[in-house]
């Protein structure tokens, strides 16, 4: 018996930066992905890939699509239950909606239940890798890591650190934060498919002593990632300027404590200065662009063209629960829509949207040697989508004779109901129950 599997479907992936390489999209109408021992051996036209291994068992998904596992570059696990509280702006929403729910994570049974639901929702939406804000409690953050490991997902996360301006039960003294984070790093960083990210919530809620703890953690351990929020909302930006009078701008607060550069992912960046963009590009700090959240919280419109012009890299994040759900294809569509109605917006094409939902996230997390597209040697993290018979997607796909247009239709209409099978290293982490 061969240990290889050959998936047969229409395949889309972007093995290069779709903003730099105009034809970054690889599309194969009758495609094959050959998998052995959890790795991609080859991806391309079915007949060519078939010839590489006559023994491989074919999984016939013709009529459906295979894309790389989706990568969510910004999401909050304790906020699963508060999606859809519309009508508020960031600081007001935090106080009234997000923080009370986050305080409930002190109850470990509740936190574990939440972590399990969260991980299931990632998998069932085709998200195989996520950069996740943990909880303010070490035990709840550990529960997230454990549930992700049990499910087999790739999760990069960390204890959320804050010592002011939230609510007292969410604050930790910096020395306790250091101790708890160090313990979590020892338990989870680099274990299974998990990595640790130093996670100051945002400059507003972290004193300089806490930012120093973050800097120390990053110095003391190899390969930690960093995540936080940046320039999301005009009132937040003004308050950060007031709290850090020595800082020229918001980003320089993080820079002073070594929380920038490759492996650092800053969510939102709706209101950057040119100087910040210039320094972020030079240092390779990445932005997590969260268009659904930016609209839902009224934060503003992401200055995408300015990021591109400055050379700042960005990927997509759902920002659940400020955002509107787990769907990364929906997030890509929202990015497209908002840019379309923005003066000086950038008209994103299907290839760029797929790139932003997959490979760009892998690059942001410095995991692009391992995941993000279907090149030979990469982990077989894949999503299989199939249009429901009679659906608008089925109709769009049937009549399309252009694979870019088909991909655009898939991004526009590919809701979670289309997701049939989700693989991490070739193994299913989610399979839809299809009525027979
Ligand atoms: N800034 C600080 N915390 C949060 C959060 O939970 N969500 C969003 N969107 N922004 C934040
Ligand atoms: Zn966020």
Coordinates of C-alpha atoms and ligand atoms in Angstrom, one line a residue:
X1 CA 0.0 0.0 0.0
X2 CA 1.3 3.4 -1.0
X3 CA 1.6 6.0 1.8
X4 CA 0.9 8.7 -0.7
X5 CA -2.4 10.5 -1.4
X6 CA -3.2 12.5 -4.5
X7 CA -6.0 15.1 -4.1
X8 CA -7.7 15.8 -7.4
X9 CA -9.5 19.2 -7.6
X10 CA -9.2 22.7 -9.0
X11 CA -6.2 24.1 -7.2
X12 CA -5.3 27.7 -6.3
X13 CA -2.2 29.0 -4.5
X14 CA 0.1 31.9 -4.5
X15 CA 3.7 30.8 -4.0
X16 CA 5.0 34.5 -4.2
X17 CA 4.1 37.9 -3.1
X18 CA 1.1 38.8 -5.3
X19 CA 1.8 42.5 -4.9
X20 CA 5.3 42.2 -6.3
X21 CA 4.8 39.4 -8.8
X22 CA 1.8 40.1 -11.1
X23 CA 1.3 36.4 -12.1
X24 CA 1.8 35.0 -8.6
X25 CA -1.4 32.9 -8.9
X26 CA -0.9 29.2 -9.6
X27 CA -4.2 27.8 -10.9
X28 CA -4.9 24.3 -12.2
X29 CA -8.4 23.5 -13.4
X30 CA -7.8 19.8 -13.2
X31 CA -5.2 19.8 -10.6
X32 CA -3.5 17.4 -8.2
X33 CA -1.7 17.8 -4.9
X34 CA 0.5 14.8 -4.1
X35 CA 1.0 14.3 -0.3
X36 CA 3.4 11.9 1.4
X37 CA 4.0 11.8 5.2
X38 CA 2.1 15.1 5.6
X39 CA 4.2 17.0 3.1
X40 CA 3.4 18.2 -0.4
X41 CA 5.5 16.3 -2.9
X42 CA 4.1 18.2 -5.9
X43 CA 1.2 20.3 -7.0
X44 CA 0.1 21.1 -10.5
X45 CA -1.9 19.6 -13.4
X46 CA -3.3 16.3 -12.4
X47 CA -1.8 14.3 -15.2
X48 CA 1.7 15.6 -14.5
X49 CA 1.4 15.0 -10.8
X50 CA -0.2 11.5 -11.3
X51 CA 2.9 10.5 -13.4
X52 CA 5.1 11.2 -10.5
X53 CA 3.5 8.5 -8.4
X54 CA 1.4 5.8 -10.0
X55 CA 0.8 4.1 -6.7
X56 CA -0.7 7.1 -4.9
X57 CA -4.3 6.8 -3.9
X58 CA -6.5 9.4 -5.5
X59 CA -9.1 11.3 -3.5
X60 CA -11.4 12.5 -6.2
X61 CA -12.6 16.0 -5.3
X62 CA -13.4 17.1 -8.9
X63 CA -16.0 19.8 -9.0
X64 CA -14.4 21.3 -5.8
X65 CA -11.4 23.4 -5.0
X66 CA -8.2 23.0 -2.9
X67 CA -6.5 26.1 -1.5
X68 CA -3.8 26.4 1.2
X69 CA -4.9 26.4 4.8
X70 CA -6.1 29.9 5.7
X71 CA -4.0 31.9 8.1
X72 CA -5.6 34.4 10.5
X73 CA -3.0 37.0 11.5
X74 CA -5.1 38.5 14.3
X75 CA -7.9 37.0 16.5
X76 CA -8.9 36.9 20.2
X77 CA -9.9 33.6 21.7
X78 CA -11.9 34.9 24.7
X79 CA -14.1 36.9 22.4
X80 CA -16.0 34.1 20.6
X81 CA -19.2 34.8 22.4
X82 CA -19.3 38.6 21.8
X83 CA -19.2 38.7 18.0
X84 CA -21.9 41.0 16.7
X85 CA -22.2 43.6 19.4
X86 CA -22.5 46.3 16.9
X87 CA -22.8 50.0 17.3
X88 CA -19.9 50.9 19.6
X89 CA -16.4 52.3 19.0
X90 CA -13.2 50.7 20.3
X91 CA -12.7 52.1 23.8
X92 CA -16.4 52.0 24.6
X93 CA -16.8 48.5 23.2
X94 CA -13.8 47.3 25.2
X95 CA -15.3 48.6 28.4
X96 CA -18.9 47.5 27.8
X97 CA -18.5 44.3 25.9
X98 CA -15.0 42.8 25.5
X99 CA -13.5 43.2 28.9
X100 CA -16.4 41.8 31.0
X101 CA -16.4 38.7 28.9
X102 CA -12.6 38.4 29.1
X103 CA -12.8 38.6 32.9
X104 CA -15.0 35.4 32.8
X105 CA -11.9 33.5 31.6
X106 CA -10.8 33.4 35.3
X107 CA -13.2 30.4 35.5
X108 CA -11.1 27.7 34.0
X109 CA -14.0 25.5 33.1
X110 CA -15.6 28.4 31.2
X111 CA -12.2 29.2 29.6
X112 CA -11.7 25.6 28.5
X113 CA -15.2 25.4 26.9
X114 CA -14.5 28.7 25.1
X115 CA -11.1 27.4 23.9
X116 CA -12.6 24.2 22.6
X117 CA -15.4 26.1 20.7
X118 CA -12.8 28.6 19.4
X119 CA -10.5 25.9 18.0
X120 CA -13.4 24.1 16.4
X121 CA -14.6 27.4 14.7
X122 CA -11.1 28.0 13.4
X123 CA -10.9 24.5 11.9
X124 CA -14.5 24.5 10.5
X125 CA -13.7 27.8 8.7
X126 CA -10.6 26.4 7.1
X127 CA -8.2 28.3 9.3
X128 CA -5.2 26.0 9.9
X129 CA -2.9 28.6 11.5
X130 CA -3.8 31.6 13.7
X131 CA -2.0 34.3 15.6
X132 CA -4.2 34.4 18.7
X133 CA -4.6 36.8 21.6
X134 CA -4.8 34.5 24.6
X135 CA -6.4 35.4 27.9
X136 CA -5.2 37.6 30.8
X137 CA -5.1 34.4 32.8
X138 CA -2.3 31.9 32.5
X139 CA -4.6 28.9 33.0
X140 CA -7.0 30.0 30.3
X141 CA -4.1 30.7 27.9
X142 CA -2.8 27.2 28.6
X143 CA -6.2 25.8 27.9
X144 CA -6.1 27.4 24.4
X145 CA -2.7 25.9 23.7
X146 CA -3.9 22.5 24.9
X147 CA -7.1 22.5 22.8
X148 CA -5.2 23.7 19.7
X149 CA -2.6 20.8 20.2
X150 CA -5.4 18.3 20.7
X151 CA -7.1 19.4 17.5
X152 CA -3.8 19.6 15.6
X153 CA -3.9 23.2 14.6
X154 CA -1.0 25.6 14.4
X155 CA -1.5 28.3 16.9
X156 CA 0.8 31.2 17.9
X157 CA -0.4 32.8 21.1
X158 CA 0.5 34.2 24.4
X159 CA -0.7 35.5 27.8
X160 CA -2.3 38.9 27.3
X161 CA -0.3 41.5 29.4
X162 CA -1.8 44.6 30.9
X163 CA -1.4 46.5 34.2
X164 CA -3.5 49.6 33.8
X165 CA -6.7 51.1 32.3
X166 CA -8.7 47.9 31.8
X167 CA -10.4 46.5 34.9
X168 CA -8.6 45.4 38.1
X169 CA -9.2 41.7 37.6
X170 CA -7.5 41.8 34.2
X171 CA -4.3 43.5 35.5
X172 CA -1.2 41.6 36.5
X173 CA 1.8 43.0 38.3
X174 CA 4.8 42.9 35.9
X175 CA 6.7 40.4 38.0
X176 CA 3.8 38.0 38.0
X177 CA 3.4 38.5 34.2
X178 CA 7.0 37.7 33.7
X179 CA 6.7 34.5 35.8
X180 CA 3.5 33.3 34.2
X181 CA 4.7 34.0 30.6
X182 CA 8.0 32.3 31.3
X183 CA 6.2 29.2 32.5
X184 CA 3.9 29.2 29.4
X185 CA 6.9 29.5 27.1
X186 CA 8.6 26.5 28.7
X187 CA 5.4 24.5 28.4
X188 CA 4.3 25.4 24.9
X189 CA 6.8 27.3 22.7
X190 CA 8.0 25.1 19.9
X191 CA 6.0 22.1 21.1
X192 CA 3.8 20.3 18.6
X193 CA 2.6 23.0 16.2
X194 CA 2.6 25.8 18.9
X195 CA 4.6 28.9 19.2
X196 CA 4.6 31.6 21.8
X197 CA 3.9 35.3 21.1
X198 CA 4.7 38.1 23.6
X199 CA 1.3 39.8 23.8
X200 CA 1.1 43.3 25.4
X201 CA -2.6 44.1 24.8
X202 CA -1.8 47.6 23.6
X203 CA 0.3 50.6 24.7
X204 CA -2.7 52.1 26.5
X205 CA -2.9 49.2 29.0
X206 CA 0.7 48.5 29.5
X207 CA 3.0 50.5 31.7
X208 CA 6.7 50.9 30.8
X209 CA 7.5 48.3 33.5
X210 CA 5.3 45.9 31.7
X211 CA 6.8 46.7 28.3
X212 CA 10.2 46.0 29.8
X213 CA 9.0 42.6 30.8
X214 CA 8.0 42.0 27.2
X215 CA 11.4 43.1 26.0
X216 CA 13.1 40.8 28.5
X217 CA 11.0 37.8 27.5
X218 CA 11.8 38.4 23.8
X219 CA 15.5 38.6 24.6
X220 CA 15.5 35.5 26.8
X221 CA 13.9 33.1 24.4
X222 CA 14.7 32.3 20.7
X223 CA 11.9 32.5 18.2
X224 CA 9.2 34.2 20.1
X225 CA 6.7 36.2 18.0
X226 CA 5.2 39.5 19.2
X227 CA 1.6 40.8 18.7
X228 CA -0.2 43.9 19.8
X229 CA -2.5 46.6 18.5
X230 CA -1.4 49.8 16.8
X231 CA -3.1 53.0 15.6
X232 CA -6.6 51.5 15.5
X233 CA -8.8 54.3 16.6
X234 CA -8.3 58.1 16.8
X235 CA -9.2 58.4 20.5
X236 CA -6.9 55.5 21.3
X237 CA -4.0 57.1 19.4
X238 CA -4.5 60.4 21.2
X239 CA -4.6 58.7 24.6
X240 CA -1.3 56.8 23.8
X241 CA 0.3 60.1 22.9
X242 CA -0.8 61.5 26.2
X243 CA 0.5 58.5 28.2
X244 CA 3.9 58.4 26.5
X245 CA 4.9 62.1 26.1
X246 CA 8.4 61.1 25.2
X247 CA 7.3 59.1 22.2
X248 CA 7.2 60.7 18.7
X249 CA 4.3 58.4 17.7
X250 CA 2.5 55.2 18.8
X251 CA 4.9 52.8 17.1
X252 CA 7.9 54.3 18.8
X253 CA 6.5 53.1 22.2
X254 CA 6.9 49.5 21.0
X255 CA 10.2 50.2 19.3
X256 CA 11.7 51.5 22.5
X257 CA 11.1 48.1 24.1
X258 CA 12.3 46.0 21.1
X259 CA 8.8 44.9 20.2
X260 CA 9.1 45.6 16.5
X261 CA 10.8 44.0 13.5
X262 CA 10.5 40.6 11.8
X263 CA 8.1 38.3 13.8
X264 CA 6.2 41.3 15.2
X265 CA 2.6 41.6 14.0
X266 CA 0.6 44.8 14.8
X267 CA -3.1 44.8 14.4
X268 CA -5.0 47.5 12.5
X269 CA -2.7 50.5 11.8
X270 CA -5.6 52.5 10.4
X271 CA -4.0 55.8 11.5
X272 CA -0.2 55.6 10.9
X273 CA 2.1 58.5 10.2
X274 CA 4.4 58.4 7.2
X275 CA 7.4 58.1 9.6
X276 CA 5.9 55.1 11.3
X277 CA 5.3 53.4 8.0
X278 CA 8.8 54.1 6.9
X279 CA 10.3 52.6 10.0
X280 CA 8.0 49.5 9.9
X281 CA 9.0 48.8 6.4
X282 CA 12.7 49.1 7.2
X283 CA 12.4 46.9 10.2
X284 CA 9.9 44.4 8.6
X285 CA 7.2 44.8 11.2
X286 CA 4.0 43.3 9.7
X287 CA 0.5 44.7 10.0
X288 CA -2.6 42.5 10.5
X289 CA -5.3 44.2 8.4
X290 CA -8.7 43.5 9.9
X291 CA -11.3 45.2 7.6
X292 CA -14.4 43.7 9.1
X293 CA -13.4 44.9 12.6
X294 CA -12.3 48.3 11.2
X295 CA -15.8 48.7 9.8
X296 CA -17.8 47.2 12.7
X297 CA -16.1 49.3 15.3
X298 CA -16.0 52.4 13.0
X299 CA -12.2 52.5 13.4
X300 CA -11.7 53.8 9.8
X301 CA -10.4 52.6 6.5
X302 CA -7.1 50.9 6.2
X303 CA -4.7 53.1 4.2
X304 CA -3.7 50.1 2.1
X305 CA -2.1 52.1 -0.7
X306 CA 0.1 54.0 1.8
X307 CA 1.3 50.7 3.3
X308 CA 2.1 49.4 -0.2
X309 CA 3.9 52.5 -1.2
X310 CA 5.9 52.5 1.9
X311 CA 6.7 48.8 1.6
X312 CA 5.0 47.7 4.8
X313 CA 4.0 44.1 4.7
X314 CA 0.5 43.2 5.8
X315 CA -1.7 40.1 6.1
X316 CA -5.4 39.6 7.0
X317 CA -6.9 39.0 10.4
X318 CA -10.5 38.6 11.5
X319 CA -10.1 40.3 14.9
X320 CA -12.9 38.2 16.4
X321 CA -14.9 39.5 18.4
X322 CA -14.5 43.1 17.2
X323 CA -14.7 41.6 13.8
X324 CA -17.7 39.8 12.3
X325 CA -16.7 36.2 12.3
X326 CA -14.1 33.5 11.6
X327 CA -14.3 33.4 7.8
X328 CA -11.0 34.5 6.2
X329 CA -12.6 34.5 2.7
X330 CA -15.2 36.9 4.0
X331 CA -12.4 39.0 5.4
X332 CA -10.6 39.1 2.0
X333 CA -13.9 40.1 0.4
X334 CA -14.3 42.9 2.9
X335 CA -10.8 44.1 2.3
X336 CA -11.6 44.3 -1.4
X337 CA -15.0 46.0 -0.9
X338 CA -13.7 48.7 1.5
X339 CA -10.8 49.6 -0.8
X340 CA -13.3 49.8 -3.8
X341 CA -15.3 52.5 -2.0
X342 CA -12.3 54.4 -0.7
X343 CA -11.0 57.5 -2.5
X344 CA -7.5 56.4 -3.5
X345 CA -8.3 52.8 -2.6
X346 CA -6.5 50.0 -4.2
X347 CA -8.4 47.5 -6.4
X348 CA -7.3 44.2 -5.0
X349 CA -7.4 41.3 -7.5
X350 CA -8.2 37.7 -6.6
X351 CA -4.6 36.6 -6.5
X352 CA -3.8 39.3 -4.0
X353 CA -6.8 38.4 -1.9
X354 CA -5.8 34.8 -1.7
X355 CA -2.2 35.7 -1.0
X356 CA -3.3 38.0 1.9
X357 CA -5.4 35.2 3.4
X358 CA -2.6 32.5 3.1
X359 CA 1.0 33.2 2.3
X360 CA 1.1 36.7 3.7
X361 CA 0.1 35.4 7.1
X362 CA 2.8 32.7 6.9
X363 CA 5.4 35.4 6.1
X364 CA 4.1 37.6 9.0
X365 CA 4.6 34.7 11.3
X366 CA 8.0 33.7 9.8
X367 CA 6.5 30.3 8.9
X368 CA 6.7 30.7 5.1
X369 CA 9.2 27.9 4.7
X370 CA 6.6 25.6 6.2
X371 CA 3.2 26.8 5.1
X372 CA 1.2 29.3 3.1
X373 CA 1.1 27.7 -0.4
X374 CA 1.3 24.3 -2.1
X375 CA 5.0 24.2 -3.1
X376 CA 6.8 20.9 -2.9
X377 CA 8.3 20.4 0.6
X378 CA 5.7 22.4 2.5
X379 CA 3.3 21.0 5.0
X380 CA 0.1 19.7 3.5
X381 CA -2.1 22.3 5.2
X382 CA -5.1 22.5 2.8
X383 CA -8.7 23.4 2.6
X384 CA -11.2 21.6 0.3
X385 CA -14.3 23.6 -0.7
X386 CA -17.2 22.4 -2.8
X387 CA -20.1 24.6 -4.0
X388 CA -23.5 23.4 -2.9
X389 CA -25.5 22.2 -5.9
X390 CA -27.9 25.0 -6.9
X391 CA -26.0 27.7 -5.0
X392 CA -24.9 31.0 -6.5
X393 CA -21.3 29.8 -6.3
X394 CA -22.1 26.7 -8.3
X395 CA -23.7 28.8 -10.9
X396 CA -20.8 31.2 -11.0
X397 CA -18.2 28.4 -11.3
X398 CA -20.1 26.5 -14.0
X399 CA -20.1 29.5 -16.4
X400 CA -16.6 30.8 -15.7
X401 CA -13.9 30.0 -18.3
X402 CA -11.3 32.1 -16.5
X403 CA -9.6 30.7 -13.4
X404 CA -9.0 34.2 -11.9
X405 CA -12.7 34.9 -12.2
X406 CA -13.5 31.5 -10.6
X407 CA -11.2 32.4 -7.7
X408 CA -12.8 35.8 -7.3
X409 CA -16.2 34.0 -7.2
X410 CA -14.9 31.6 -4.6
X411 CA -13.7 34.4 -2.4
X412 CA -17.0 36.3 -2.9
X413 CA -19.4 33.4 -2.4
X414 CA -17.3 30.7 -0.6
X415 CA -19.1 30.7 2.8
X416 CA -18.3 28.2 5.6
X417 CA -21.0 25.8 4.2
X418 CA -18.7 25.1 1.3
X419 CA -15.8 23.8 3.5
X420 CA -15.8 20.1 3.3
X421 CA -12.3 19.0 4.6
X422 CA -9.5 20.8 6.3
X423 CA -6.1 19.2 6.5
X424 CA -3.0 19.9 8.6
X425 CA 0.0 18.0 7.5
X426 CA -2.3 15.9 5.4
X427 CA -4.5 14.9 8.4
X428 CA -8.1 16.1 8.6
X429 CA -8.8 18.5 11.4
X430 CA -12.3 19.1 10.2
X431 CA -14.7 17.2 7.9
X432 CA -18.2 18.5 7.1
X433 CA -21.0 16.1 7.7
X434 CA -22.7 16.0 4.3
X435 CA -26.3 14.7 4.2
X436 CA -26.5 11.7 1.9
Ligands
LIG1 N1 -7.2 47.1 21.4 C1 -6.9 46.6 22.6 N2 -7.7 45.5 22.9 C2 -8.4 45.3 21.8 C3 -9.4 44.3 21.4 O1 -9.7 43.3 22.1 N3 -9.9 44.4 20.1 C4 -9.5 45.4 19.3 N4 -10.1 45.4 18.1 N5 -8.7 46.3 19.6 C5 -8.1 46.3 20.8
LIG2 ZN1 -7.6 42.8 18.2

